[in-house]
mmCIF file of C-alpha atoms in Angstrom:
data_model
loop_
_atom_site.group_PDB
_atom_site.id
_atom_site.type_symbol
_atom_site.label_atom_id
_atom_site.label_comp_id
_atom_site.label_asym_id
_atom_site.label_seq_id
_atom_site.Cartn_x
_atom_site.Cartn_y
_atom_site.Cartn_z
ATOM 1 C CA UNK P 140 -124.999 -160.368 -44.825
ATOM 2 C CA UNK P 141 -122.580 -160.620 -41.890
ATOM 3 C CA UNK P 142 -120.264 -157.829 -43.087
ATOM 4 C CA UNK P 143 -123.172 -155.394 -43.371
ATOM 5 C CA UNK P 144 -123.959 -155.815 -39.653
ATOM 6 C CA UNK P 145 -120.413 -155.038 -38.424
ATOM 7 C CA UNK P 146 -119.547 -151.479 -37.345
ATOM 8 C CA UNK P 147 -115.783 -151.912 -37.872
ATOM 9 C CA UNK P 148 -114.126 -153.776 -40.745
ATOM 10 C CA UNK P 149 -110.459 -154.284 -41.570
ATOM 11 C CA UNK P 150 -109.128 -154.744 -45.081
ATOM 12 C CA UNK P 151 -105.640 -154.618 -46.564
ATOM 13 C CA UNK P 152 -105.823 -151.709 -49.035
ATOM 14 C CA UNK P 153 -107.898 -148.741 -50.166
ATOM 15 C CA UNK P 154 -108.403 -150.579 -53.440
ATOM 16 C CA UNK P 155 -109.858 -153.623 -51.625
ATOM 17 C CA UNK P 156 -112.042 -151.312 -49.505
ATOM 18 C CA UNK P 157 -113.451 -149.599 -52.598
ATOM 19 C CA UNK P 158 -114.194 -152.945 -54.275
ATOM 20 C CA UNK P 159 -115.891 -154.332 -51.149
ATOM 21 C CA UNK P 160 -117.915 -151.104 -50.692
ATOM 22 C CA UNK P 161 -119.150 -151.384 -54.258
ATOM 23 C CA UNK P 162 -119.824 -155.137 -54.369
ATOM 24 C CA UNK P 163 -121.349 -155.518 -50.882
ATOM 25 C CA UNK P 164 -122.896 -152.048 -50.567
ATOM 26 C CA UNK P 165 -121.155 -151.219 -47.268
ATOM 27 C CA UNK P 166 -120.395 -147.635 -46.179
ATOM 28 C CA UNK P 167 -116.706 -146.781 -46.492
ATOM 29 C CA UNK P 168 -116.645 -145.119 -43.034
ATOM 30 C CA UNK P 169 -116.778 -148.578 -41.460
ATOM 31 C CA UNK P 170 -113.451 -149.593 -42.992
ATOM 32 C CA UNK P 171 -109.985 -149.471 -41.491
ATOM 33 C CA UNK P 172 -106.987 -150.085 -43.738
ATOM 34 C CA UNK P 173 -104.333 -152.386 -42.256
ATOM 35 C CA UNK P 174 -101.803 -153.420 -44.930
ATOM 36 C CA UNK P 175 -100.502 -156.981 -44.888
ATOM 37 C CA UNK P 176 -97.108 -157.457 -43.304
ATOM 38 C CA UNK P 177 -94.061 -158.732 -45.180
ATOM 39 C CA UNK P 178 -92.201 -161.481 -43.345
ATOM 40 C CA UNK P 179 -88.785 -159.851 -42.987
ATOM 41 C CA UNK P 180 -87.410 -163.061 -41.401
ATOM 42 C CA UNK P 181 -87.898 -164.720 -44.801
ATOM 43 C CA UNK P 182 -87.267 -161.766 -47.139
ATOM 44 C CA UNK P 183 -84.128 -159.681 -46.604
ATOM 45 C CA UNK P 184 -81.084 -158.416 -48.554
ATOM 46 C CA UNK P 185 -77.967 -160.612 -48.836
ATOM 47 C CA UNK P 186 -75.061 -158.162 -49.257
ATOM 48 C CA UNK P 187 -72.412 -160.764 -50.175
ATOM 49 C CA UNK P 188 -74.100 -161.874 -53.431
ATOM 50 C CA UNK P 189 -73.419 -159.928 -56.618
ATOM 51 C CA UNK P 190 -76.314 -159.017 -58.880
ATOM 52 C CA UNK P 191 -76.109 -160.643 -62.319
ATOM 53 C CA UNK P 192 -76.394 -158.205 -65.210
ATOM 54 C CA UNK P 193 -79.655 -158.189 -67.205
ATOM 55 C CA UNK P 194 -81.310 -160.794 -64.981
ATOM 56 C CA UNK P 195 -85.029 -160.279 -64.288
ATOM 57 C CA UNK P 196 -87.021 -162.139 -61.622
ATOM 58 C CA UNK P 197 -90.777 -162.675 -61.337
ATOM 59 C CA UNK P 198 -92.566 -164.671 -58.653
ATOM 60 C CA UNK P 199 -96.155 -164.528 -59.863
ATOM 61 C CA UNK P 200 -98.091 -167.713 -60.529
ATOM 62 C CA UNK P 201 -97.336 -168.715 -64.102
ATOM 63 C CA UNK P 202 -100.771 -170.062 -65.024
ATOM 64 C CA UNK P 203 -103.084 -167.392 -63.592
ATOM 65 C CA UNK P 204 -103.948 -164.834 -66.312
ATOM 66 C CA UNK P 205 -104.563 -162.034 -63.742
ATOM 67 C CA UNK P 206 -100.899 -162.313 -62.692
ATOM 68 C CA UNK P 207 -99.901 -160.878 -66.084
ATOM 69 C CA UNK P 208 -96.960 -163.153 -66.919
ATOM 70 C CA UNK P 209 -97.944 -163.134 -70.609
ATOM 71 C CA UNK P 210 -97.268 -159.380 -70.807
ATOM 72 C CA UNK P 211 -93.866 -159.784 -69.151
ATOM 73 C CA UNK P 212 -92.929 -162.608 -71.550
ATOM 74 C CA UNK P 213 -93.877 -160.362 -74.472
ATOM 75 C CA UNK P 214 -91.702 -157.586 -72.980
ATOM 76 C CA UNK P 215 -88.772 -160.010 -72.597
ATOM 77 C CA UNK P 216 -89.189 -161.104 -76.236
ATOM 78 C CA UNK P 217 -89.113 -157.451 -77.368
ATOM 79 C CA UNK P 218 -86.020 -156.581 -75.301
ATOM 80 C CA UNK P 219 -84.170 -159.755 -76.316
ATOM 81 C CA UNK P 220 -84.101 -158.588 -79.947
ATOM 82 C CA UNK P 221 -81.572 -155.934 -78.890
ATOM 83 C CA UNK P 222 -79.745 -157.319 -75.838
ATOM 84 C CA UNK P 223 -78.926 -160.467 -73.917
ATOM 85 C CA UNK P 224 -81.515 -160.786 -71.143
ATOM 86 C CA UNK P 225 -82.593 -163.590 -68.795
ATOM 87 C CA UNK P 226 -85.850 -164.125 -66.896
ATOM 88 C CA UNK P 227 -86.082 -166.276 -63.768
ATOM 89 C CA UNK P 228 -89.644 -167.374 -62.945
ATOM 90 C CA UNK P 229 -89.996 -168.675 -59.392
ATOM 91 C CA UNK P 230 -92.367 -171.617 -59.807
ATOM 92 C CA UNK P 231 -93.275 -174.242 -62.389
ATOM 93 C CA UNK P 232 -95.644 -173.938 -65.351
ATOM 94 C CA UNK P 233 -98.223 -176.673 -65.835
ATOM 95 C CA UNK P 234 -97.289 -179.174 -68.536
ATOM 96 C CA UNK P 235 -98.494 -178.101 -72.000
ATOM 97 C CA UNK P 236 -99.928 -174.922 -70.474
ATOM 98 C CA UNK P 237 -100.650 -171.714 -72.351
ATOM 99 C CA UNK P 238 -97.500 -170.216 -70.798
ATOM 100 C CA UNK P 239 -95.305 -173.007 -72.200
ATOM 101 C CA UNK P 240 -96.898 -172.580 -75.648
ATOM 102 C CA UNK P 241 -96.509 -168.792 -75.506
ATOM 103 C CA UNK P 242 -92.799 -169.127 -74.680
ATOM 104 C CA UNK P 243 -92.377 -171.454 -77.669
ATOM 105 C CA UNK P 244 -94.306 -169.091 -79.963
ATOM 106 C CA UNK P 245 -92.133 -166.139 -78.873
ATOM 107 C CA UNK P 246 -88.992 -168.273 -79.334
ATOM 108 C CA UNK P 247 -87.553 -167.234 -75.944
ATOM 109 C CA UNK P 248 -87.275 -170.641 -74.219
ATOM 110 C CA UNK P 249 -83.481 -170.224 -73.959
ATOM 111 C CA UNK P 250 -83.933 -166.997 -71.986
ATOM 112 C CA UNK P 251 -86.444 -168.285 -69.394
ATOM 113 C CA UNK P 252 -85.580 -170.314 -66.305
ATOM 114 C CA UNK P 253 -88.329 -171.815 -64.129
ATOM 115 C CA UNK P 254 -86.968 -172.622 -60.670
ATOM 116 C CA UNK P 255 -89.640 -175.107 -59.606
ATOM 117 C CA UNK P 256 -90.403 -175.270 -55.874
ATOM 118 C CA UNK P 257 -87.561 -173.755 -53.851
ATOM 119 C CA UNK P 258 -86.751 -173.153 -50.185
ATOM 120 C CA UNK P 259 -86.985 -169.717 -48.566
ATOM 121 C CA UNK P 260 -83.174 -169.562 -48.434
ATOM 122 C CA UNK P 261 -82.929 -170.212 -52.160
ATOM 123 C CA UNK P 262 -85.750 -167.715 -52.775
ATOM 124 C CA UNK P 263 -83.825 -164.806 -51.189
ATOM 125 C CA UNK P 264 -80.653 -165.884 -53.024
ATOM 126 C CA UNK P 265 -82.556 -165.689 -56.310
ATOM 127 C CA UNK P 266 -83.642 -162.143 -55.398
ATOM 128 C CA UNK P 267 -80.074 -161.223 -54.421
ATOM 129 C CA UNK P 268 -78.719 -162.369 -57.810
ATOM 130 C CA UNK P 269 -81.322 -160.580 -59.950
ATOM 131 C CA UNK P 270 -81.023 -157.067 -61.387
ATOM 132 C CA UNK P 271 -84.703 -156.192 -61.062
ATOM 133 C CA UNK P 272 -87.970 -157.756 -59.883
ATOM 134 C CA UNK P 273 -91.102 -157.333 -62.002
ATOM 135 C CA UNK P 274 -94.676 -157.592 -60.725
ATOM 136 C CA UNK P 275 -96.756 -157.682 -63.929
ATOM 137 C CA UNK P 276 -100.178 -158.392 -62.329
ATOM 138 C CA UNK P 277 -103.252 -157.032 -64.053
ATOM 139 C CA UNK P 278 -104.926 -156.748 -60.625
ATOM 140 C CA UNK P 279 -103.927 -157.331 -56.981
ATOM 141 C CA UNK P 280 -106.015 -156.813 -53.843
ATOM 142 C CA UNK P 281 -102.724 -156.194 -52.040
ATOM 143 C CA UNK P 282 -99.553 -157.407 -53.783
ATOM 144 C CA UNK P 283 -97.254 -159.471 -51.550
ATOM 145 C CA UNK P 284 -94.717 -160.191 -54.356
ATOM 146 C CA UNK P 285 -93.997 -156.451 -54.609
ATOM 147 C CA UNK P 286 -93.438 -156.109 -50.873
ATOM 148 C CA UNK P 287 -91.297 -159.256 -50.717
ATOM 149 C CA UNK P 288 -89.034 -158.024 -53.525
ATOM 150 C CA UNK P 289 -88.693 -154.615 -51.859
ATOM 151 C CA UNK P 290 -87.832 -156.292 -48.530
ATOM 152 C CA UNK P 291 -84.900 -157.945 -50.321
ATOM 153 C CA UNK P 292 -83.570 -154.552 -51.447
ATOM 154 C CA UNK P 293 -84.051 -155.297 -55.162
ATOM 155 C CA UNK P 294 -85.489 -152.535 -57.402
ATOM 156 C CA UNK P 295 -89.100 -153.272 -58.314
ATOM 157 C CA UNK P 296 -91.121 -152.587 -61.448
ATOM 158 C CA UNK P 297 -94.846 -153.006 -60.870
ATOM 159 C CA UNK P 298 -98.053 -152.383 -62.727
ATOM 160 C CA UNK P 299 -100.574 -150.004 -61.230
ATOM 161 C CA UNK P 300 -103.171 -152.807 -61.176
ATOM 162 C CA UNK P 301 -105.411 -152.822 -58.106
ATOM 163 C CA UNK P 302 -103.613 -152.078 -54.820
ATOM 164 C CA UNK P 303 -100.037 -152.360 -56.118
ATOM 165 C CA UNK P 304 -99.387 -148.569 -56.095
ATOM 166 C CA UNK P 305 -100.295 -148.580 -52.376
ATOM 167 C CA UNK P 306 -97.640 -151.216 -51.702
ATOM 168 C CA UNK P 307 -94.911 -149.787 -53.953
ATOM 169 C CA UNK P 308 -95.540 -146.073 -53.340
ATOM 170 C CA UNK P 309 -92.717 -144.015 -54.864
ATOM 171 C CA UNK P 310 -90.151 -146.766 -54.119
ATOM 172 C CA UNK P 311 -90.454 -148.479 -57.513
ATOM 173 C CA UNK P 312 -91.368 -147.864 -61.154
ATOM 174 C CA UNK P 313 -95.096 -148.123 -61.919
ATOM 175 C CA UNK P 314 -96.472 -148.914 -65.378
ATOM 176 C CA UNK P 315 -100.054 -149.438 -66.623
ATOM 177 C CA UNK P 316 -101.367 -153.021 -66.348
ATOM 178 C CA UNK P 317 -101.548 -155.272 -69.432
ATOM 179 C CA UNK P 318 -98.972 -153.169 -71.317
ATOM 180 C CA UNK P 319 -95.967 -155.164 -72.556
ATOM 181 C CA UNK P 320 -94.369 -152.126 -74.187
ATOM 182 C CA UNK P 321 -94.468 -150.087 -70.948
ATOM 183 C CA UNK P 322 -92.964 -153.047 -69.045
ATOM 184 C CA UNK P 323 -90.162 -153.344 -71.603
ATOM 185 C CA UNK P 324 -89.389 -149.611 -71.360
ATOM 186 C CA UNK P 325 -89.275 -149.727 -67.547
ATOM 187 C CA UNK P 326 -86.970 -152.773 -67.573
ATOM 188 C CA UNK P 327 -84.589 -151.058 -70.014
ATOM 189 C CA UNK P 328 -84.629 -147.921 -67.816
ATOM 190 C CA UNK P 329 -83.510 -149.959 -64.789
ATOM 191 C CA UNK P 330 -80.887 -151.926 -66.759
ATOM 192 C CA UNK P 331 -79.425 -148.734 -68.243
ATOM 193 C CA UNK P 332 -79.388 -146.728 -64.996
ATOM 194 C CA UNK P 333 -77.645 -148.654 -62.195
ATOM 195 C CA UNK P 334 -77.740 -145.609 -59.883
ATOM 196 C CA UNK P 335 -81.536 -145.455 -60.217
ATOM 197 C CA UNK P 336 -81.689 -149.225 -59.584
ATOM 198 C CA UNK P 337 -79.660 -148.860 -56.378
ATOM 199 C CA UNK P 338 -81.755 -145.892 -55.240
ATOM 200 C CA UNK P 339 -85.045 -147.729 -55.795
ATOM 201 C CA UNK P 340 -83.715 -150.879 -54.110
ATOM 202 C CA UNK P 341 -82.793 -148.865 -51.003
ATOM 203 C CA UNK P 342 -86.109 -146.947 -51.047
ATOM 204 C CA UNK P 343 -88.124 -150.164 -51.330
ATOM 205 C CA UNK P 344 -86.275 -151.764 -48.422
ATOM 206 C CA UNK P 345 -86.848 -148.657 -46.279
ATOM 207 C CA UNK P 346 -90.562 -148.535 -47.175
ATOM 208 C CA UNK P 347 -91.097 -152.136 -46.064
ATOM 209 C CA UNK P 348 -89.188 -151.624 -42.807
ATOM 210 C CA UNK P 349 -91.183 -148.472 -41.983
ATOM 211 C CA UNK P 350 -94.687 -149.378 -43.142
ATOM 212 C CA UNK P 351 -95.114 -153.019 -44.159
ATOM 213 C CA UNK P 352 -93.830 -155.207 -41.312
ATOM 214 C CA UNK P 353 -96.095 -157.523 -39.316
ATOM 215 C CA UNK P 354 -95.270 -155.373 -36.271
ATOM 216 C CA UNK P 355 -96.799 -152.361 -38.061
ATOM 217 C CA UNK P 356 -99.828 -154.482 -39.041
ATOM 218 C CA UNK P 357 -100.258 -155.615 -35.414
ATOM 219 C CA UNK P 358 -100.078 -152.050 -34.097
ATOM 220 C CA UNK P 359 -102.713 -150.839 -36.573
ATOM 221 C CA UNK P 360 -104.961 -153.825 -35.744
ATOM 222 C CA UNK P 361 -104.727 -153.004 -32.017
ATOM 223 C CA UNK P 362 -105.784 -149.417 -32.828
ATOM 224 C CA UNK P 363 -108.890 -150.714 -34.629
ATOM 225 C CA UNK P 364 -109.765 -153.034 -31.710
ATOM 226 C CA UNK P 365 -109.384 -150.173 -29.221
ATOM 227 C CA UNK P 366 -111.593 -147.954 -31.347
ATOM 228 C CA UNK P 367 -114.226 -150.710 -31.577
ATOM 229 C CA UNK P 368 -114.138 -151.266 -27.786
ATOM 230 C CA UNK P 369 -114.392 -147.528 -27.141
ATOM 231 C CA UNK P 370 -117.354 -147.135 -29.522
ATOM 232 C CA UNK P 371 -119.125 -150.135 -27.959
ATOM 233 C CA UNK P 372 -118.951 -148.558 -24.491
#
């Protein structure tokens, strides 16, 4: 009821705007898109750390189905039949959760490392050591994990679920959501083409610095406020 009375609204992505328009029946002209900022004080490249070969990192919540970890685990199981691969999951699965059972069923427990809760310093070191970051979400209203990985200069593979293509742009590989085979193919592409990996890592870092900082978010928010003030007068 409140949103329908407001002449100017801010949301973080075109995808979120379209969903809100549909669900709340609000005209799209009222919306202004201001992407979330990535905290570049917390997420940044560490040049002195060497990337470990065939090491994948994912930061999405292990026990939320929408985050798509099941599809990534299936992809890891498929790839591991042909090559030695490791997956680092930042976080901890709940005891006796579906994720833990799925890992047992796929027989890949020896290839998965859950970090548990870690500090920001350790977080960026984990990114620095990994070959590629994967964002397997089925849907995201924005997609902070993609932006955070890109801010660390690591190549990113993301699904096209929700707003993720708006965050990643052409600075990462995009695959359809809920598609383990497509994820596996994209991972193999990055592992087999180090030049592509370096290029995407650099492009992702540049994209965050140019478009996805909190400074950029603040500037765009000021623009919306000025427009609202102008229209009110």
